[in-house]
XYZ file of C-alpha atoms in Angstrom:
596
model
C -32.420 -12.497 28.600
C -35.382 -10.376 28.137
C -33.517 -7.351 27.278
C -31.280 -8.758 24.984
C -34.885 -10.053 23.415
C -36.102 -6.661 23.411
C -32.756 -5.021 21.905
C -33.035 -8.027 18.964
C -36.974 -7.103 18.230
C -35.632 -3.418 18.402
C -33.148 -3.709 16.120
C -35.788 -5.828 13.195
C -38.184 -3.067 13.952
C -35.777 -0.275 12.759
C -34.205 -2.712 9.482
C -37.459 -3.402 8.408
C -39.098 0.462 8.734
C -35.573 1.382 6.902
C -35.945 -1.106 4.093
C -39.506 -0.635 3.948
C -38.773 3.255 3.517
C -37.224 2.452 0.926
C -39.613 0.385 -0.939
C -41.528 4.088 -0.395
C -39.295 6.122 -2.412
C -40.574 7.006 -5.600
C -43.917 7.413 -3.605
C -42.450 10.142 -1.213
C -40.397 11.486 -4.082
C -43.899 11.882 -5.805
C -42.701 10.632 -8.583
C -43.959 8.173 -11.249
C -41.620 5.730 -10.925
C -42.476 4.263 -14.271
C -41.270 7.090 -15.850
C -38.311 6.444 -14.013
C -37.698 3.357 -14.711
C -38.538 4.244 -18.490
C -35.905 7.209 -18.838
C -33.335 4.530 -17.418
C -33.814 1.620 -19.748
C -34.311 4.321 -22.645
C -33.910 7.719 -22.766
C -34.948 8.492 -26.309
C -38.566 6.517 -25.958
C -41.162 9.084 -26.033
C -43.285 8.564 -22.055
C -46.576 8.250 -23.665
C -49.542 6.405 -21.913
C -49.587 3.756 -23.340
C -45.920 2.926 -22.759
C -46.370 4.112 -19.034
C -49.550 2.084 -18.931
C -47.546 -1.096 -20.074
C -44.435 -0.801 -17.876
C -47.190 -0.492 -14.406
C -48.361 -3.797 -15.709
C -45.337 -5.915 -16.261
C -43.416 -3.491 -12.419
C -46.828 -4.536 -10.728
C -46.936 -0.628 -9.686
C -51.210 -0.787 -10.026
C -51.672 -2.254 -6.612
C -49.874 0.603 -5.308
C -46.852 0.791 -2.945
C -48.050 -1.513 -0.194
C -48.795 -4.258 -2.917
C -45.364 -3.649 -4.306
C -43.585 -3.946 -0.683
C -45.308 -7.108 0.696
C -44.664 -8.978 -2.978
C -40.881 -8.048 -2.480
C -41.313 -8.489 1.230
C -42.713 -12.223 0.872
C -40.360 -13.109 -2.104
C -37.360 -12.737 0.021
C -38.672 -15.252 2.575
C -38.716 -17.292 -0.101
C -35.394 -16.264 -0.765
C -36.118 -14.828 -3.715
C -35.082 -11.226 -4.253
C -37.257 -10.005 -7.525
C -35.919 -8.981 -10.691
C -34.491 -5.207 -11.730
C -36.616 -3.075 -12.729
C -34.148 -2.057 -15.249
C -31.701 -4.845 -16.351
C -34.800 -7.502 -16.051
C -31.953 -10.130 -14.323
C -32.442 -11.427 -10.569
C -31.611 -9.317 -8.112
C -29.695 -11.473 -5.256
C -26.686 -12.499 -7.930
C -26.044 -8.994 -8.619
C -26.331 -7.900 -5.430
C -23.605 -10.598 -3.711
C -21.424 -10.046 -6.651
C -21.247 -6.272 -5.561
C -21.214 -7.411 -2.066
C -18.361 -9.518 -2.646
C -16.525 -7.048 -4.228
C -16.958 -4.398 -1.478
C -16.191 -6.544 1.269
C -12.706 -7.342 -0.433
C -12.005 -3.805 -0.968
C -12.974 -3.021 2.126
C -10.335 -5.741 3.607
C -7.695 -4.580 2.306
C -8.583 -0.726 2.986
C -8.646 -1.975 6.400
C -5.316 -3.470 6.389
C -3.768 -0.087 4.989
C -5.906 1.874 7.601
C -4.296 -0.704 10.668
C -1.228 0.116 9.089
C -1.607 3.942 8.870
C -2.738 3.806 12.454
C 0.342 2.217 13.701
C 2.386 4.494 12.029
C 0.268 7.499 13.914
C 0.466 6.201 17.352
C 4.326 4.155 16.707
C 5.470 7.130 18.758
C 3.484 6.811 21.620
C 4.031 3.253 22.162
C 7.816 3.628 21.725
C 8.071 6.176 24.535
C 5.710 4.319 26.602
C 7.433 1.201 26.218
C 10.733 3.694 27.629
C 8.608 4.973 30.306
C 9.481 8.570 28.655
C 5.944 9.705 28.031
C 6.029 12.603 30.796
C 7.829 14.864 28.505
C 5.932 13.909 25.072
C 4.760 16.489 23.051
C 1.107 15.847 21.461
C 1.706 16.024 17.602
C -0.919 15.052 15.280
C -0.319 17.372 12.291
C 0.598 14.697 9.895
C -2.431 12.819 10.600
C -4.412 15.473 10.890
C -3.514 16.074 7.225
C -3.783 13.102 5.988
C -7.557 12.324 7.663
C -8.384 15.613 6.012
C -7.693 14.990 2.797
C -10.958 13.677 0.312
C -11.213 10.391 -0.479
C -12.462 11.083 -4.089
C -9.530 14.005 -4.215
C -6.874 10.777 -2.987
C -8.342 8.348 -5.507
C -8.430 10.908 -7.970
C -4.496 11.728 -7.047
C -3.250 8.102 -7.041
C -5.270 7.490 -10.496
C -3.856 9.877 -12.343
C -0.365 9.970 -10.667
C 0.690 6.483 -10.251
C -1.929 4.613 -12.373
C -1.781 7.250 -15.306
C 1.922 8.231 -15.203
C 3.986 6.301 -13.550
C 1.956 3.430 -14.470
C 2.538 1.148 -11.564
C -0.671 0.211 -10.664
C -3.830 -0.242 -12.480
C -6.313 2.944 -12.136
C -9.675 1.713 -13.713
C -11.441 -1.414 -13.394
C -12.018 -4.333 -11.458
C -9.957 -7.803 -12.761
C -7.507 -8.957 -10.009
C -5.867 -8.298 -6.268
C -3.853 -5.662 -7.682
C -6.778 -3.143 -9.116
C -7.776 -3.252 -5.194
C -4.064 -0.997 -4.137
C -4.966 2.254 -4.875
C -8.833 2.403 -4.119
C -7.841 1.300 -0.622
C -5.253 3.013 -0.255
C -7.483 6.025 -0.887
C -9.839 4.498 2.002
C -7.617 3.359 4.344
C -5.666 6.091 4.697
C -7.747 8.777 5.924
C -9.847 6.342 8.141
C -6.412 4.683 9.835
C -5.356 8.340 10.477
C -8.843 8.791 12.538
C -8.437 5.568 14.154
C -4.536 6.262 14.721
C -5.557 9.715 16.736
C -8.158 7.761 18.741
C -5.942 5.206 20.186
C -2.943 7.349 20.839
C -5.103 9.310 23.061
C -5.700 6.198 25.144
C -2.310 4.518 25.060
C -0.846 7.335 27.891
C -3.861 6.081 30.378
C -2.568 2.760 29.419
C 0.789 3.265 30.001
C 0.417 4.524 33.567
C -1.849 2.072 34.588
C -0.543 0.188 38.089
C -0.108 -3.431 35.734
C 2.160 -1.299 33.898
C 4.073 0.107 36.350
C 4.622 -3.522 38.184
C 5.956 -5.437 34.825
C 8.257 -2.426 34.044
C 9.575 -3.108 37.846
C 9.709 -7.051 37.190
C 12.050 -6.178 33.859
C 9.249 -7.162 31.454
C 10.375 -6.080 27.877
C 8.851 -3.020 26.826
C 8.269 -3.948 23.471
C 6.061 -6.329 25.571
C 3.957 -3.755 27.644
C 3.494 -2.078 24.220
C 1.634 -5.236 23.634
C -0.296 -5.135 26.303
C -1.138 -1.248 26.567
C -2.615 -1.750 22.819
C -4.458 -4.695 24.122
C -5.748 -2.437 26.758
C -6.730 0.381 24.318
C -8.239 -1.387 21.392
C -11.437 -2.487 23.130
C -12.659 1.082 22.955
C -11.707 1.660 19.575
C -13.487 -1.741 18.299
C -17.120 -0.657 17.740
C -15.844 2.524 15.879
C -13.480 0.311 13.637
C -16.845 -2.017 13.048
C -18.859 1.604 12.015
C -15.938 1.993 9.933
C -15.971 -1.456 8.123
C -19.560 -0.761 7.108
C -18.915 2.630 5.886
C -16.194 1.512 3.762
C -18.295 -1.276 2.768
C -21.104 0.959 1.388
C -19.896 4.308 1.898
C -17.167 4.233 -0.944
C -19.272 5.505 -3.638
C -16.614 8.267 -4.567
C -13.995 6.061 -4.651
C -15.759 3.396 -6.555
C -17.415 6.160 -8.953
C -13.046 6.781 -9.766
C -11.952 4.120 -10.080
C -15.232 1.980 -11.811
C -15.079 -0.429 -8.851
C -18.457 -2.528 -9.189
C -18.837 -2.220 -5.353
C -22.155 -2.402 -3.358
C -21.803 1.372 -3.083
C -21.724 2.211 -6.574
C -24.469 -0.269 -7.035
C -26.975 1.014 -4.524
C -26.604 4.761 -5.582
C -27.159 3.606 -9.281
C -30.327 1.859 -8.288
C -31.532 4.866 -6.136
C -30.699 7.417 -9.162
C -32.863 4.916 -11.411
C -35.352 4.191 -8.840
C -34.456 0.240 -9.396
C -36.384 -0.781 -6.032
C -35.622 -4.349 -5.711
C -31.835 -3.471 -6.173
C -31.779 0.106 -4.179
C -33.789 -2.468 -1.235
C -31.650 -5.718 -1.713
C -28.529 -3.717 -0.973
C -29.515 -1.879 1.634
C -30.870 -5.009 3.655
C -27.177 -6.483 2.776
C -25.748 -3.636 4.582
C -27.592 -3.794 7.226
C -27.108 -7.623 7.839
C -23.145 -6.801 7.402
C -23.820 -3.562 10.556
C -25.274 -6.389 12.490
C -22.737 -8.821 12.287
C -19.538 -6.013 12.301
C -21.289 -5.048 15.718
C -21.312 -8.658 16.881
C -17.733 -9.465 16.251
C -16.808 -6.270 17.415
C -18.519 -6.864 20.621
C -17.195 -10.161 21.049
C -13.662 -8.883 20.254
C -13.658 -6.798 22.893
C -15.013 -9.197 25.547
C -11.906 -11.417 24.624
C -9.550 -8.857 24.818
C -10.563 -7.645 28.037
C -11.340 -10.814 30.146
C -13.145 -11.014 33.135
C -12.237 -7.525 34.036
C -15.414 -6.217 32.598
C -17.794 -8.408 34.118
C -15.982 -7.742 37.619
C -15.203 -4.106 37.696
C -11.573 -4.551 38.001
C -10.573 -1.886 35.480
C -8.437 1.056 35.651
C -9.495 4.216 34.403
C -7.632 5.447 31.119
C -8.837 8.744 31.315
C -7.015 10.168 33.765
C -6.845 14.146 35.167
C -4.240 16.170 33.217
C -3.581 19.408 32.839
C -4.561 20.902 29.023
C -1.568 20.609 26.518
C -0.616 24.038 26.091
C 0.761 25.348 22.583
C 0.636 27.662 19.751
C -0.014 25.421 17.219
C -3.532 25.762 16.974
C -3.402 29.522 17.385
C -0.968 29.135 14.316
C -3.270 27.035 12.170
C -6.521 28.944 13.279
C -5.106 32.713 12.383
C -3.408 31.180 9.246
C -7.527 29.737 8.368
C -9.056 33.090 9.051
C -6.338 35.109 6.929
C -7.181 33.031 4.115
C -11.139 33.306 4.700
C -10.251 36.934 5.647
C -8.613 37.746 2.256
C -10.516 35.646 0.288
C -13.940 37.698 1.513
C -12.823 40.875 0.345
C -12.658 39.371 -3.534
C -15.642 38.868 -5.613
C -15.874 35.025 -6.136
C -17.918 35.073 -9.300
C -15.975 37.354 -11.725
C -15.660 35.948 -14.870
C -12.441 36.608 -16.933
C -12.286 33.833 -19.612
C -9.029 35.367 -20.992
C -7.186 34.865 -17.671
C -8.547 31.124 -17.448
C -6.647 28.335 -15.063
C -3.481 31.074 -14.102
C -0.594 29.989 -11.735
C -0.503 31.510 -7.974
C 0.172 34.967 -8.431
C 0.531 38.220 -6.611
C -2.730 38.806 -8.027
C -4.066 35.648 -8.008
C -2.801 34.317 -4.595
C -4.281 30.930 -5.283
C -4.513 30.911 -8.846
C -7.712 30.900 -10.998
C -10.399 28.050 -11.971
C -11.389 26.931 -15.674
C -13.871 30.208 -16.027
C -10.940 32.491 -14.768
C -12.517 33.281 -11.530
C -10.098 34.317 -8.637
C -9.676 30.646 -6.214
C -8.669 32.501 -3.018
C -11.982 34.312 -3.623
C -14.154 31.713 -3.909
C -12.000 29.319 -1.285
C -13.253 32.241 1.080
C -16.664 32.567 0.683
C -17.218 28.929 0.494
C -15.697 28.456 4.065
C -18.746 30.585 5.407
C -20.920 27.803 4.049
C -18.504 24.695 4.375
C -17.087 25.731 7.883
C -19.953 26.948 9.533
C -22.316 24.530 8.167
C -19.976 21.747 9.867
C -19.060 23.175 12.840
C -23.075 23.301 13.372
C -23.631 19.669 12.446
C -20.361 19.006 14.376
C -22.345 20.129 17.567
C -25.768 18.767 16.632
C -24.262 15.189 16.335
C -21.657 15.385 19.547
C -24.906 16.507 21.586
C -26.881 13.694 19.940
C -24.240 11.124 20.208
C -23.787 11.531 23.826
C -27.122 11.613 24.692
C -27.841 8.537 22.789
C -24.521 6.598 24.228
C -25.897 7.071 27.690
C -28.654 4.432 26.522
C -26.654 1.325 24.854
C -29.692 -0.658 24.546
C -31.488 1.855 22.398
C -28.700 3.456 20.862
C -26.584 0.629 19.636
C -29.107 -0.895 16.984
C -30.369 2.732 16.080
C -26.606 2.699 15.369
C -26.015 0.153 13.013
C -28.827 0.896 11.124
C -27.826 4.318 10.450
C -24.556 3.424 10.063
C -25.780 1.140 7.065
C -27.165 3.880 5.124
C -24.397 5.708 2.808
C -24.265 9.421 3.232
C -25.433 9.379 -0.495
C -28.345 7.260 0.037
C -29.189 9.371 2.903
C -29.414 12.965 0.833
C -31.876 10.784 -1.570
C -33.792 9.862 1.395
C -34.016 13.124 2.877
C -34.131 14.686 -0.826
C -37.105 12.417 -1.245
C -38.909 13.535 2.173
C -38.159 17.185 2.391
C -37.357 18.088 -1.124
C -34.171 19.391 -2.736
C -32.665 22.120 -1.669
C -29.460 23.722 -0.125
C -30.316 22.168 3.527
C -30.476 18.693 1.912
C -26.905 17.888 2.433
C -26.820 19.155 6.093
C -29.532 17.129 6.922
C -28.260 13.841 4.864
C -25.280 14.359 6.643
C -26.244 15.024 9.926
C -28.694 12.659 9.960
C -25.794 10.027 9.733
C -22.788 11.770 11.612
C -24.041 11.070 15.401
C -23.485 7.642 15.072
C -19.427 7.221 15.538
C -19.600 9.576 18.405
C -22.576 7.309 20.207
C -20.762 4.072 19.710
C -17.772 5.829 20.912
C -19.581 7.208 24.459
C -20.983 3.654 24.858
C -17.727 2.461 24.499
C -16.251 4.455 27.291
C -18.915 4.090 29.302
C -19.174 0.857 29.245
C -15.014 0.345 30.395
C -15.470 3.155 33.031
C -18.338 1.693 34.870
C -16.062 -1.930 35.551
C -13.314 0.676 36.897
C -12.511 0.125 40.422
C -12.689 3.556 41.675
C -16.856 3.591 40.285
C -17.302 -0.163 42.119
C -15.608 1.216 45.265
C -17.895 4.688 45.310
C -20.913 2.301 44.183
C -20.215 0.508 47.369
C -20.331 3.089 49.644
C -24.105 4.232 48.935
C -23.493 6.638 45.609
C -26.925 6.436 43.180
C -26.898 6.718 39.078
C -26.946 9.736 38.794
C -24.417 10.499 41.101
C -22.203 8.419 39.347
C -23.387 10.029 36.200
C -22.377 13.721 36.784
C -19.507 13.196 39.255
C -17.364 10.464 38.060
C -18.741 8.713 34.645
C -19.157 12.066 31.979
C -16.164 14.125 33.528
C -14.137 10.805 32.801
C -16.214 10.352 29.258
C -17.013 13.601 27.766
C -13.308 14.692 27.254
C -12.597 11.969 24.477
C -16.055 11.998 22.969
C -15.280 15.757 22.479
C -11.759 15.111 21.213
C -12.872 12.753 18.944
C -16.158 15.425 18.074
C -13.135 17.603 16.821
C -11.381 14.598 14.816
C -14.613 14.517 13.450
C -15.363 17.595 12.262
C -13.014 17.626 9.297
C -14.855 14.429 8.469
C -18.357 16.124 8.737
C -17.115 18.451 5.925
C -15.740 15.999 3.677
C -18.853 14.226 3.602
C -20.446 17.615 2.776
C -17.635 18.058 -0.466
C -18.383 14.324 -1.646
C -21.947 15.204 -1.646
C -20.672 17.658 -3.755
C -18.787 15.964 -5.365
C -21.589 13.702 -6.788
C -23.813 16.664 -7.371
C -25.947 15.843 -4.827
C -24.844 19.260 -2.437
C -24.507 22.950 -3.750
C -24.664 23.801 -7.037
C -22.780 26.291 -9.413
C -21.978 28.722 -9.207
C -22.054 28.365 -5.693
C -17.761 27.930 -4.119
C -18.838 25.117 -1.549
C -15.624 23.650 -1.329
C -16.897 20.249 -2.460
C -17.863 22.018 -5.551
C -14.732 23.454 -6.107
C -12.792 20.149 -6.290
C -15.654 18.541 -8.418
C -15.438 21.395 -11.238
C -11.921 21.754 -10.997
C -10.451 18.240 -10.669
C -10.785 17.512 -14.811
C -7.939 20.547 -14.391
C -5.679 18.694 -12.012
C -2.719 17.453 -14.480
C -2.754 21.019 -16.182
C -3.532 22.950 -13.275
C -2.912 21.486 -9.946
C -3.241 24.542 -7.985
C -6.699 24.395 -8.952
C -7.419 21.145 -6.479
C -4.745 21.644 -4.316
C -6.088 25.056 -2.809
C -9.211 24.009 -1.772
C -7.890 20.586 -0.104
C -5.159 22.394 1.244
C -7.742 24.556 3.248
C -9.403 21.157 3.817
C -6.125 19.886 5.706
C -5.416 23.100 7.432
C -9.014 22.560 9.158
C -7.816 19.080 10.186
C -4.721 20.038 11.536
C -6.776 23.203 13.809
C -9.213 20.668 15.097
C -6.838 18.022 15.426
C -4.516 20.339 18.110
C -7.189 22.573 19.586
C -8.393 18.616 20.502
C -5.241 17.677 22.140
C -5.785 20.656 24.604
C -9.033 19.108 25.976
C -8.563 17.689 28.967
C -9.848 16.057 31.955
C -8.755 18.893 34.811
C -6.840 18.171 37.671
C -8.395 18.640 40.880
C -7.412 20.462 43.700
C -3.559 20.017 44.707
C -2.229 19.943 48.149
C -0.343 23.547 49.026
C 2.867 21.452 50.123
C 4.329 18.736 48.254
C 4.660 17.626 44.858
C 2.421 18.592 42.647
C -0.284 15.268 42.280
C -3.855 15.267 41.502
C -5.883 15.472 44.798
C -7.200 11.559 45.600
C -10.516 12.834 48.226
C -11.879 9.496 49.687
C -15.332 8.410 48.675
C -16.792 9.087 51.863
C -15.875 12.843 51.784
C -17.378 13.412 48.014
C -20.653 11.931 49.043
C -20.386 14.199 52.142
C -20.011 17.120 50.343
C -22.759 15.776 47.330
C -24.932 15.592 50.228
């Protein structure tokens, strides 16, 4: 009781200190946030004292920031959420309106991203449900692909293609069920094809589980025991599908920005722009309230699904020794990467040739040229040293971080949700606002945010591993914490957390390109490949090559870390010299022998 007391004061603490942060923001940005405010209700009024003078009287902005914070701060207990700064109207309508319209959006993304992750791991369960899975091959390059690909770049894609062309679909506005298709299908799909990679790494642990093996023997349909191994798997997978909930709840500014969805995203990053505090604070307390409850029913899913097993430690373990999946594949994708950085390097990236503007692929022009004539494969190239390094060092930063932070639920899991409310967008104005603009903004923005998945993830695991009945059995005979720690609970963990680090780390530079995107990362003339699809995707009808090169490089990244993940693997241990060739099963007592 007491530390579930603690955890609940631990988790107000960190909502209020981010909302009140917030409330800080024109402060840290050392800003006058009247001027602000006056720019965005009228940008041709001259910002003369007087007028400056007038709009700190009618904001309140004389008593300073604290004032400011505890009148919004005792208003809300009141239920009362202020009025815009800008617009003048009450905040709390406007707010829930967006609300509402992000949370169905982010519904039926969900539905297409269950969908999409069926479709990923349909293989898996059907040779499972055969009891063929000893001679699967790991794929992965379709979804690997398809989580690659940009969600602004999709939404941008289905707008023009089936909304524009074909007409099929709406592709602007906000009226009716069907205006919701293609802006979740341009967040679903990349986020089920995460999700579908997650759980089709579990389902083989599943699948040769001893329950499994005993209702195969009884005749049980194996459609059935499909049932049950994705019973089995989805408890791990739950408080990652909650972070994802929230992010496409708030996180879908891109997508919204496309398609003029008036989402909560959209919202908040127009009230941070315009420094609109009771808005910018309003919606970030509504995200946080929706992390909180995600985690809840995510939490209580899970308990559901996997009984009293938890509680007693009756679990198997799904992460079983195996030997690393051998192939070429990611020797393929990863030489076919650095030929393209390779030749790309050896062009100059800025040469301007206005006369050979937006050219086809060429012997020349491998890749084609841009809107200022500049060579793409060039500047595809040197933007990988900044794209591709830059996320292969947050990539690290966070999987350290997350890991670290998973080992402690209790501390970790509100720090989670919290962060996990705050928008990558929101987060480069926070960190914009604290350490200034410049080109380590976005890393930071981004890192500061991309730990979180791979924490809820190790707390996950650990959680399931500890009620495994190999840990209760070793716990019996004497073993300590830490024991249990570096022999048997991270060589079981730290496999999938690392597999899923990889998953990630296409993600990590996608975030990087939307901030990009936005104009909130690099700027010209600089080829960060977020850049690149930002300046050229005006282009994309009458030059397609133009967007496709850069997200093609995108994908190829996804499908290298996608396979070099599938050869991560718990090892096997010792085998016996005669005999088949099994895994080595010592007895308790002899590893705490040896240990000792």
């Amino acid at each position: 009781m007491r530390q579930r007391v603690a955890t609940a004061v631990w988790r107000v603490v960190l909502a209020a200190g981010l909302v009140c942060g917030i409330g800080l923001l024109p402060w840290l940005t050392r800003t006058d946030p009247a001027y602000t405010v006056l720019k965005a209700r009228s940008a041709e009024r001259d910002p003369t004292p007087e007028v400056l003078a007038d709009i700190r009287a009618q904001l309140g902005l004389d008593g300073g920031p604290l004032h400011v914070l505890g009148r919004w701060l005792g208003g809300l207990v009141r239920g009362d959420a202020g009025q815009s700064w800008i617009s003048g109207s009450d905040v709390l309508p406007d707010v829930l309106q967006a609300l509402g319209a992000s949370l169905l959006l982010m519904s039926v993304a969900l539905l297409v991203a269950a969908l999409t992750a069926g479709t990923v791991c349909a293989r898996t369960l059907r040779l499972g449900a055969r009891r063929r899975l000893g001679g699967r091959r790991r794929g992965g390059t379709g979804s690997a692909v398809i989580a690659s690909l940009p969600e602004f770049l999709v939404a941008s894609v289905l707008a023009t293609v089936v909304g524009v062309q074909l007409g099929w679909l709406p592709a602007l506005g906000w009226y009716g069920p069907q205006w919701t298709v293609l802006p979740a299908l341009a967040l679903g799909l990349p986020a089920g094809a995460v999700l579908g990679r997650l759980l089709d790494d579990l389902l083989p642990g599943a699948f040769g589980e001893p329950w499994a093996l005993a209702a195969a023997a009884r005749g049980l349909t194996g459609r059935r025991i499909a049932r049950q191994a994705l019973r089995r798997c989805v408890p791990a997978l739950l408080p990652n599908l909650g972070l994802f909930a929230v992010g496409l709840t708030g996180g879908a500014v891109a997508v919204e920005q496309v398609f003029d969805v008036p989402g909560l995203g959209r919202t908040t990053l127009q009230a941070a722009l315009a420094q609109d505090l009771p808005v910018l604070q309003a919606g970030t307390l509504a995200l946080v309230l929706l992390a909180a409850l995600a985690t809840g029913a995510t939490r209580l899913a899970a308990r559901l699904l996997t009984g009293p097993a938890l509680r007693d430690g009756a679990l198997s373990s799904l992460h079983r020794p195996a030997p690393p999946a051998g192939g070429l594949l990611p020797l393929l994708y990863g030489a076919v990467l650095l030929a393209v950085v390779g030749f790309g390097l050896a062009r100059d990236p800025l040469a301007l040739n206005t006369g050979e503007r937006l050219l086809a692929p060429s012997l020349d022009h491998p890749f084609g040229t841009d809107s200022l004539g500049r060579d793409l494969l060039a500047r595809v190239g040197h933007g990988a040293l900044d794209t591709l390094l830059l996320a292969s060092a947050i990539t690290a930063a966070a999987l350290v971080a997350g890991v670290l932070l998973g080992l402690v639920p209790r501390v970790s899991a509100p720090l989670v949700d919290t962060v996990n409310a705050v928008p990558p967008v929101l987060a480069a104005l926070l960190v914009t606002a604290v350490a200034g603009s410049g080109a380590a903004t976005p890393a930071l923005a981004v890192g500061a945010v991309a730990w979180a998945p791979l924490a809820a993830h190790t707390s996950a695991l650990l959680r399931q591993e500890r009620a495994t009945l190999h840990i209760t059995a070793t716990r019996g005979l004497g073993a300590g914490r830490w024991y249990l720690l570096r022999r048997e609970l991270l060589p079981a963990v730290l496999p999938p957390v690392l597999r899923h680090a990889l998953l990630r780390l296409p993600g990590v530079a996608l975030s990087l390109a939307s901030l990009g995107f936005l104009g909130l990362g690099a700027q010209p003339p600089s080829p960060e490949w977020g850049l690149l699809l930002a300046e050229n995707q005006p282009y994309a009808e009458r030059a397609p090559w133009a967007v496709l090169a850069p997200a093609a490089v995108l994908a190829l990244l996804g499908a290298l870390a996608v396979t070099a993940a599938g050869g991560l693997r718990r090892p096997r241990r010792r085998c016996h010299a005669a005999g088949p060739v099994v895994p080595e099963q010592p007895t308790a007592e002899k590893e705490l022998v040896a240990a000792r």
